[in-house]
Amino acid sequence: MRAADLQVPLPVVRRETTAVEAGRLIADSGLVGLVVANRLGVPTAIVSAVDVLRLMVPGYLLDDVSLAAVFDEAGAGELWEHLADRTVGDLLDDQGVAVRKILTIDADATLVEMAARMVDARTQIALVRDSPRDAPTFVTLPSVINAVLASAGGPEPGSGPQ
Amino acid sequence: MTAQVILALGVFFAAYVLIATEKVPRMTTSLGGAAAMVLIGATNDAGMFFSPESGIDWNVIFLLLAMMIIVGILRQTGLFEFLAIWAAKRARGQPFRIMVILVVITAVLSSLLDNVTTVLLTAPVTLLVCERLAAPPVPFLIAEVMASNIGGTATLIGDPPNIIIASRGDLSFNDFISNLAPIAAVLLVVFIGLCRWMFRSAFQFHPERAARVMALNEKEALGEKALLIKSLIVVGLVLTGFIARPLLGLAPSVVAMLGAGLLVLLARLEPRKVFGDVEWETLLFFAGLFIMVGSLVNLGVIDAVGEAAASLIGDRHDLAAVGMLTGSAVVSGVIDNIPYVATLAPITHDLVQAGGAAAKPLWWALALGADLGGNATAVGASANVVVIGIAKRYDHPISFWTFTKYGLVVTVVTVGLCVPYLLLRYYTF
């Protein structure tokens, strides 16, 4: 199994992408992270899905999590009103977020190399080197884990504990 | 003046400039300065680690460490958040009343905790309350950080400079309570009046917004009740230990370490939570600072400055106290008050030794000037820098001059009130 066998296109977001748009991408596709591109459209960074969720929660509640419990249902609902104002750029500028530079792997990288490099970089998504600039392709963490399990003779997809 | 003294002074002033300008992390500067002092032969291992006169003041380091551990556990309880929201609800959502209550809570907390910790605890809940009220958070944040600098003046453990002063001056917790707490209380009342005037445009009351504050459930902020009870018992024991020093004979650092150890045993939290609030960089900054100042003590620089100051003062200790107060306020307004007090403490010690009882109020003048001077500018105290950072992070930037225009007013008024306090209490009757 090589990286080229697992590569897939993924949606790419930019600094200007709002929290609503980024959240929608994750909620609809079940992605574990998002690829962030620079002004030229070149993928440069990865933000995890939980960091996108961070973008949606008021920062003072992250500084003091115990405050999150004091809202009633109506009050909590009002907190989401500011979502349209937040962008992926806010996330990239937030020093509390570990924005990861995108990992690039060769198309002929073996499964073990992909796995080792992704763990080393603690990233959920890797860019496949030399993939078309206008349609970059990526290897994702679920597909790598799936391939590792298949190689190890593990259970088929969907046959895990219910 | 020998070449060694010139070199040591060069290192010392270079470190001061770097600390003031924050070009380099202050811990790096202080440890680098300490290393330079060793290299030029101004101190050695015995001088750094074992000398009470010129070494690291372990009482200060361990008192800070212990209080950081205790606060780190206490903040897991949600007590501060509970108190702040409970108080905001008692104020019925009236913005000025809420500011008064938050200012008082911050000042009282700050008399027991380090100022930076206090504002880190109060800032998030302040942002929450202001968001509910649709009130501008900047006046509230500025008022709180200034209240923390005023409240921190009141006790031995309220502000790191006080801890240094207590250790170098052999002053007890009760000494601080009887000499500084009364004036700190007066200053707080005056400060609240200033807040009413300075931030008058921030107090618009909207009943529908007040209802959003009233809908908050403060009890939900409280964590595990058992931990809260254990923490409060230990904090009570530690405070009792501070007050009962004449009976127990235990230094505040020992009392605090015993309390921290007991709380760690009782809390049974994972190490990440127990030690998460320990600011190792701050502790190392203090260690390096003590080594640098101790090097000047070893070389006789501090004694020479002390003797020169003593001969200049003569028996006019009243003027010296006023000079110490105002001079400290001015210097602390522009540089970190911790290195300033670390440097002035041995000099003040010499002055008090030379002047006897009449010179003892110099300690209080130093504490009041250094602590209150921190309000003068945006960079006057670490807590100011922290709050400005928090405000910027949440899109409510506080510019240097916005802070400083309020800070100068507050500093002039509070330090101005300390002048008659010192003169009337210690030199008139």
Coordinates of C-alpha atoms in Angstrom, one line a residue, chain B:
Chain B
M1 CA 36.0 51.5 42.3
T2 CA 37.6 48.2 41.1
A3 CA 37.2 46.8 37.6
Q4 CA 35.2 43.9 39.2
V5 CA 32.7 46.4 40.7
I6 CA 32.4 48.3 37.4
L7 CA 31.8 45.0 35.6
A8 CA 29.2 43.9 38.1
L9 CA 27.4 47.2 37.9
G10 CA 27.4 47.0 34.1
V11 CA 25.9 43.5 34.3
F12 CA 23.3 44.7 36.8
F13 CA 22.1 47.8 34.9
A14 CA 22.2 45.9 31.5
A15 CA 19.9 43.3 33.1
Y16 CA 17.6 46.1 34.5
V17 CA 17.3 47.6 31.0
L18 CA 16.5 44.2 29.4
I19 CA 13.9 43.5 32.1
A20 CA 12.3 46.9 31.6
T21 CA 12.3 46.7 27.9
E22 CA 11.2 43.0 27.8
K23 CA 13.4 42.4 24.8
V24 CA 14.4 39.1 26.3
P25 CA 12.3 36.9 28.6
R26 CA 12.9 38.2 32.1
M27 CA 13.9 34.7 33.4
T28 CA 16.6 34.5 30.7
T29 CA 17.8 38.0 31.6
S30 CA 18.0 37.3 35.4
L31 CA 19.7 33.9 35.0
G32 CA 22.1 35.3 32.4
G33 CA 22.9 38.2 34.7
A34 CA 23.5 35.7 37.6
A35 CA 25.8 33.6 35.4
A36 CA 27.7 36.8 34.4
M37 CA 28.1 37.7 38.1
V38 CA 29.6 34.2 38.7
L39 CA 32.0 34.6 35.8
I40 CA 33.3 37.9 37.0
G41 CA 33.8 36.4 40.5
A42 CA 31.2 38.5 42.2
T43 CA 29.7 35.4 43.8
N44 CA 30.1 31.7 44.1
D45 CA 28.2 28.6 45.1
A46 CA 28.4 29.3 48.8
G47 CA 27.3 32.9 48.2
M48 CA 24.5 32.0 45.9
F49 CA 23.0 29.0 47.7
F50 CA 23.9 29.3 51.4
S51 CA 24.4 32.9 52.3
P52 CA 21.5 34.6 54.1
E53 CA 22.9 38.0 53.1
S54 CA 23.8 37.5 49.5
G55 CA 22.2 34.3 48.4
I56 CA 18.9 33.2 47.0
D57 CA 16.2 34.0 49.5
W58 CA 14.7 30.6 49.9
N59 CA 11.9 31.9 52.1
V60 CA 10.6 34.0 49.2
I61 CA 11.0 31.2 46.6
F62 CA 9.3 28.6 48.8
L63 CA 6.5 30.9 49.9
L64 CA 5.7 31.7 46.3
L65 CA 5.9 28.0 45.3
A66 CA 3.6 27.0 48.1
M67 CA 1.0 29.7 47.4
M68 CA 1.1 28.8 43.7
I69 CA 0.3 25.1 44.6
I70 CA -2.5 26.1 47.0
V71 CA -4.1 28.5 44.5
G72 CA -3.7 25.9 41.7
I73 CA -5.8 23.5 43.7
L74 CA -8.2 26.1 45.0
R75 CA -9.1 27.3 41.5
Q76 CA -10.3 23.8 40.6
T77 CA -13.2 24.3 43.1
G78 CA -14.9 27.1 41.1
L79 CA -15.2 29.1 44.3
F80 CA -14.1 32.4 42.7
E81 CA -16.5 32.1 39.8
F82 CA -19.3 31.3 42.2
L83 CA -18.5 34.3 44.3
A84 CA -18.3 36.7 41.3
I85 CA -21.6 35.6 39.7
W86 CA -23.3 35.5 43.1
A87 CA -22.2 39.0 43.7
A88 CA -23.2 40.2 40.3
K89 CA -26.7 38.8 40.9
R90 CA -26.9 40.5 44.3
A91 CA -26.1 43.8 42.5
R92 CA -29.3 43.1 40.4
G93 CA -27.4 43.6 37.2
Q94 CA -26.6 47.3 37.9
P95 CA -23.3 47.9 36.2
F96 CA -21.7 50.3 38.7
R97 CA -22.8 48.0 41.6
I98 CA -21.3 45.1 39.8
M99 CA -18.0 46.9 39.3
V100 CA -17.9 47.8 43.0
I101 CA -18.5 44.3 44.0
L102 CA -15.9 42.9 41.5
V103 CA -13.4 45.5 42.6
V104 CA -13.9 44.6 46.3
I105 CA -13.7 40.8 45.6
T106 CA -10.6 41.3 43.5
A107 CA -8.9 43.4 46.2
V108 CA -9.7 41.0 48.9
L109 CA -8.6 38.0 46.8
S110 CA -5.5 39.9 45.8
S111 CA -4.6 40.4 49.5
L112 CA -4.4 36.6 49.8
L113 CA -3.2 35.6 46.3
D114 CA -0.6 36.8 43.9
N115 CA -2.0 39.7 41.7
V116 CA -1.5 37.9 38.4
T117 CA -3.3 34.9 39.7
T118 CA -6.1 37.1 40.9
V119 CA -6.7 38.8 37.6
L120 CA -6.5 35.5 35.8
L121 CA -9.3 34.3 38.0
T122 CA -11.5 37.3 37.7
A123 CA -11.0 38.3 34.0
P124 CA -13.0 35.4 32.4
V125 CA -16.0 35.9 34.8
T126 CA -15.8 39.6 34.2
L127 CA -15.9 39.1 30.4
L128 CA -18.9 36.8 30.9
V129 CA -20.8 39.3 33.0
C130 CA -20.0 42.2 30.7
E131 CA -21.1 40.1 27.7
R132 CA -24.4 39.4 29.4
L133 CA -24.8 43.1 30.3
A134 CA -23.6 44.3 26.9
A135 CA -21.3 46.6 29.0
P136 CA -17.8 47.5 27.8
P137 CA -15.4 45.2 29.6
V138 CA -12.4 47.5 29.4
P139 CA -13.4 49.7 32.3
F140 CA -14.2 46.6 34.4
L141 CA -10.8 44.9 33.6
I142 CA -8.8 48.1 34.3
A143 CA -10.7 48.7 37.6
E144 CA -10.0 45.1 38.6
V145 CA -6.3 45.1 37.9
M146 CA -5.9 48.3 39.7
A147 CA -7.9 46.9 42.6
S148 CA -5.6 43.9 42.7
N149 CA -2.6 46.2 42.9
I150 CA -4.2 48.1 45.8
G151 CA -5.5 45.0 47.6
G152 CA -2.1 43.2 47.2
T153 CA -0.6 46.0 49.2
A154 CA -2.5 44.9 52.4
T155 CA -0.7 41.7 53.3
L156 CA 2.6 39.9 53.4
I157 CA 1.4 37.5 50.7
G158 CA -0.5 39.9 48.5
D159 CA 2.2 41.0 46.2
P160 CA 5.7 39.5 45.6
P161 CA 7.5 42.7 46.6
N162 CA 5.8 42.4 50.1
I163 CA 7.2 38.8 50.4
I164 CA 10.7 40.1 49.6
I165 CA 10.3 43.0 52.1
A166 CA 8.9 40.6 54.8
S167 CA 11.8 38.3 54.4
R168 CA 14.6 40.9 54.3
G169 CA 13.0 43.1 57.0
D170 CA 12.0 40.1 59.2
L171 CA 8.5 41.4 59.2
S172 CA 5.5 39.2 60.1
F173 CA 2.1 38.7 58.5
N174 CA 0.6 40.7 61.4
D175 CA 3.1 43.6 60.9
F176 CA 1.7 43.9 57.4
I177 CA -1.9 43.7 58.5
S178 CA -1.5 46.3 61.2
N179 CA 0.6 48.7 59.1
L180 CA -0.6 48.4 55.5
A181 CA -4.2 46.9 55.6
P182 CA -5.8 50.0 57.1
I183 CA -4.4 52.3 54.5
A184 CA -5.2 49.8 51.7
A185 CA -8.8 49.7 52.9
V186 CA -9.0 53.5 52.8
L187 CA -7.4 53.6 49.3
L188 CA -9.9 51.0 48.1
V189 CA -12.8 53.2 49.1
V190 CA -11.3 56.2 47.4
F191 CA -10.5 54.1 44.4
I192 CA -14.2 53.1 44.1
G193 CA -15.1 56.7 44.0
L194 CA -12.5 57.3 41.3
C195 CA -14.0 54.5 39.3
R196 CA -17.5 56.1 39.5
W197 CA -16.0 59.2 37.9
M198 CA -13.4 57.8 35.5
F199 CA -15.7 55.1 34.0
R200 CA -19.0 57.0 34.3
S201 CA -20.0 56.3 30.7
A202 CA -19.8 52.5 31.2
F203 CA -22.7 52.3 33.7
Q204 CA -25.8 52.3 31.5
F205 CA -28.5 50.0 32.9
H206 CA -30.7 47.9 30.6
P207 CA -33.3 45.9 32.5
E208 CA -33.5 43.2 29.8
R209 CA -29.7 42.8 30.0
A210 CA -29.7 42.7 33.8
A211 CA -32.2 39.8 33.4
R212 CA -29.6 37.9 31.5
V213 CA -27.2 38.2 34.4
M214 CA -29.9 37.1 36.8
A215 CA -30.5 34.0 34.7
L216 CA -26.9 32.7 35.4
N217 CA -26.7 29.8 37.8
E218 CA -23.6 30.4 40.0
K219 CA -24.0 27.1 41.8
E220 CA -23.1 25.2 38.6
A221 CA -19.7 26.8 38.7
L222 CA -18.8 25.0 41.9
G223 CA -16.9 21.8 41.4
E224 CA -16.5 18.9 43.8
K225 CA -17.8 20.0 47.2
A226 CA -15.3 17.8 49.1
L227 CA -12.4 19.5 47.4
L228 CA -13.9 22.9 48.2
I229 CA -14.2 22.1 51.9
K230 CA -10.7 20.6 52.1
S231 CA -9.2 23.6 50.3
L232 CA -11.0 26.1 52.5
I233 CA -9.9 24.3 55.7
V234 CA -6.3 24.3 54.5
V235 CA -6.4 27.9 53.5
G236 CA -7.8 28.7 56.9
L237 CA -5.1 26.8 58.6
V238 CA -2.4 28.5 56.5
L239 CA -3.8 32.0 57.3
T240 CA -4.0 31.0 61.0
G241 CA -0.4 29.8 60.8
F242 CA 0.7 33.2 59.4
I243 CA -1.2 35.1 62.1
A244 CA 0.0 32.8 64.9
R245 CA 3.7 33.2 64.0
P246 CA 4.6 34.7 67.4
L247 CA 3.2 31.5 69.0
L248 CA 4.3 28.9 66.5
G249 CA 7.6 30.4 65.5
L250 CA 7.2 29.2 62.0
A251 CA 8.3 31.3 59.0
P252 CA 5.5 32.1 56.5
S253 CA 7.3 29.9 53.9
V254 CA 7.3 26.9 56.2
V255 CA 3.6 27.4 57.1
A256 CA 2.7 27.8 53.4
M257 CA 4.7 24.7 52.4
L258 CA 3.1 22.6 55.1
G259 CA -0.3 23.9 53.9
A260 CA 0.5 23.1 50.3
G261 CA 1.7 19.6 51.2
L262 CA -1.4 18.9 53.3
L263 CA -3.7 20.1 50.5
V264 CA -1.8 18.0 47.9
L265 CA -2.3 15.0 50.1
L266 CA -6.0 15.7 50.7
A267 CA -6.9 16.8 47.2
R268 CA -5.5 13.6 45.4
L269 CA -5.5 15.4 42.1
E270 CA -3.3 14.4 39.2
P271 CA 0.1 16.2 39.2
R272 CA -0.8 18.2 36.1
K273 CA -3.6 20.0 38.0
V274 CA -1.6 20.3 41.3
F275 CA 1.4 21.9 39.7
G276 CA -0.2 23.4 36.6
D277 CA -0.3 26.9 38.2
V278 CA 3.3 26.8 39.4
E279 CA 5.2 29.5 37.4
W280 CA 8.6 27.9 37.3
E281 CA 9.9 30.8 35.2
T282 CA 8.9 33.3 37.8
L283 CA 10.6 31.3 40.5
L284 CA 13.8 31.1 38.4
F285 CA 13.5 34.9 37.7
F286 CA 13.5 35.5 41.4
A287 CA 16.5 33.2 42.0
G288 CA 18.6 35.0 39.3
L289 CA 17.6 38.4 40.7
F290 CA 18.7 37.4 44.2
I291 CA 22.0 36.2 42.9
M292 CA 22.6 39.5 41.0
V293 CA 21.7 41.7 44.0
G294 CA 23.6 39.4 46.3
S295 CA 26.7 39.9 44.1
L296 CA 26.5 43.6 44.7
V297 CA 26.2 42.9 48.4
N298 CA 29.3 40.7 48.2
L299 CA 31.2 43.5 46.5
G300 CA 30.2 46.1 49.1
V301 CA 28.1 48.1 46.6
I302 CA 24.9 47.8 48.5
D303 CA 26.6 48.7 51.8
A304 CA 28.2 51.8 50.2
V305 CA 24.9 53.0 48.8
G306 CA 23.2 52.3 52.2
E307 CA 25.8 54.3 54.1
A308 CA 25.6 57.1 51.6
A309 CA 21.8 57.2 51.9
A310 CA 22.0 57.0 55.7
S311 CA 24.4 60.0 55.9
L312 CA 22.2 61.9 53.5
I313 CA 19.1 61.2 55.5
G314 CA 20.6 61.8 58.9
D315 CA 17.7 61.8 61.4
R316 CA 15.1 63.1 58.9
H317 CA 13.4 59.7 58.5
D318 CA 10.1 61.4 57.8
L319 CA 11.4 63.0 54.6
A320 CA 13.2 59.7 53.8
A321 CA 9.9 57.8 54.1
V322 CA 8.1 60.3 51.8
G323 CA 11.1 60.1 49.3
M324 CA 11.1 56.4 49.5
L325 CA 7.3 56.3 48.9
T326 CA 7.2 58.6 45.9
G327 CA 10.5 57.5 44.4
S328 CA 9.4 53.9 44.6
A329 CA 6.1 54.8 43.0
V330 CA 7.7 56.5 40.1
V331 CA 10.3 53.8 39.5
S332 CA 7.7 51.0 39.8
G333 CA 5.5 52.8 37.3
V334 CA 8.1 52.2 34.6
I335 CA 9.9 49.0 35.6
D336 CA 8.9 45.8 37.2
N337 CA 8.6 46.3 40.9
I338 CA 10.1 42.9 41.8
P339 CA 13.7 43.7 40.7
Y340 CA 13.3 47.2 42.1
V341 CA 12.3 45.9 45.6
A342 CA 14.9 43.1 45.4
T343 CA 17.5 45.8 45.0
L344 CA 16.1 48.3 47.4
A345 CA 15.4 45.8 50.2
P346 CA 19.1 45.3 51.3
I347 CA 19.6 49.1 51.1
T348 CA 16.5 49.7 53.2
H349 CA 17.7 47.0 55.6
D350 CA 20.9 49.0 56.1
L351 CA 19.0 52.2 56.6
V352 CA 16.7 50.6 59.2
Q353 CA 19.7 49.1 61.0
A354 CA 21.4 52.5 61.1
G355 CA 18.3 54.5 62.0
G356 CA 16.6 52.1 64.5
A357 CA 12.8 52.3 65.2
A358 CA 12.4 55.7 63.6
A359 CA 13.6 54.3 60.3
K360 CA 11.4 51.2 60.3
P361 CA 8.5 52.8 58.5
L362 CA 10.8 53.0 55.5
W363 CA 9.8 49.4 54.9
W364 CA 6.1 50.4 54.7
A365 CA 7.0 53.4 52.4
L366 CA 8.9 51.0 50.1
A367 CA 6.0 48.5 50.0
L368 CA 3.3 51.2 49.4
G369 CA 5.4 53.0 46.7
A370 CA 6.4 49.8 44.9
D371 CA 2.9 48.2 45.0
L372 CA 0.8 51.3 44.2
G373 CA 3.3 52.6 41.7
G374 CA 2.5 49.5 39.6
N375 CA -0.9 51.1 38.7
A376 CA 0.8 54.1 37.0
T377 CA 1.4 52.7 33.6
A378 CA 0.4 49.7 31.4
V379 CA 3.8 48.1 32.2
G380 CA 4.0 49.0 35.8
A381 CA 2.9 45.6 37.1
S382 CA 2.8 42.1 35.7
A383 CA -0.9 41.9 36.4
N384 CA -1.5 45.0 34.1
V385 CA 0.4 43.3 31.3
V386 CA -1.6 40.1 31.8
V387 CA -5.0 41.9 31.7
I388 CA -4.0 43.9 28.7
G389 CA -3.1 40.6 26.9
I390 CA -6.4 39.0 27.9
A391 CA -8.3 42.1 26.7
K392 CA -6.5 42.1 23.3
R393 CA -7.2 38.4 22.9
Y394 CA -10.9 39.0 23.2
D395 CA -11.0 42.0 20.8
H396 CA -11.2 44.6 23.5
P397 CA -7.7 46.1 23.1
I398 CA -6.5 48.4 25.9
S399 CA -3.8 50.8 24.5
F400 CA -0.8 51.8 26.6
W401 CA -2.2 55.3 26.9
T402 CA -5.7 54.3 27.7
F403 CA -4.4 52.4 30.7
T404 CA -1.9 55.0 31.6
K405 CA -4.3 57.9 31.6
Y406 CA -6.4 56.2 34.3
G407 CA -3.3 54.7 36.0
L408 CA -1.7 58.1 36.5
V409 CA -4.8 59.5 38.1
V410 CA -5.1 56.5 40.5
T411 CA -1.4 56.4 41.3
V412 CA -1.2 60.2 42.1
V413 CA -4.3 60.0 44.3
T414 CA -3.4 56.8 46.2
V415 CA 0.3 57.6 46.7
G416 CA -0.7 61.1 47.6
L417 CA -3.0 59.8 50.3
C418 CA -0.1 57.6 51.6
V419 CA 2.0 60.7 52.3
P420 CA -0.2 62.0 55.2
Y421 CA -0.7 58.4 56.4
L422 CA 3.0 57.9 56.8
L423 CA 3.7 61.3 58.3
L424 CA 0.7 61.2 60.7
R425 CA 1.0 57.7 61.8
Y426 CA 4.7 57.3 62.3
Y427 CA 6.2 60.8 62.6
T428 CA 3.6 63.2 64.2
F429 CA 2.6 61.7 67.5

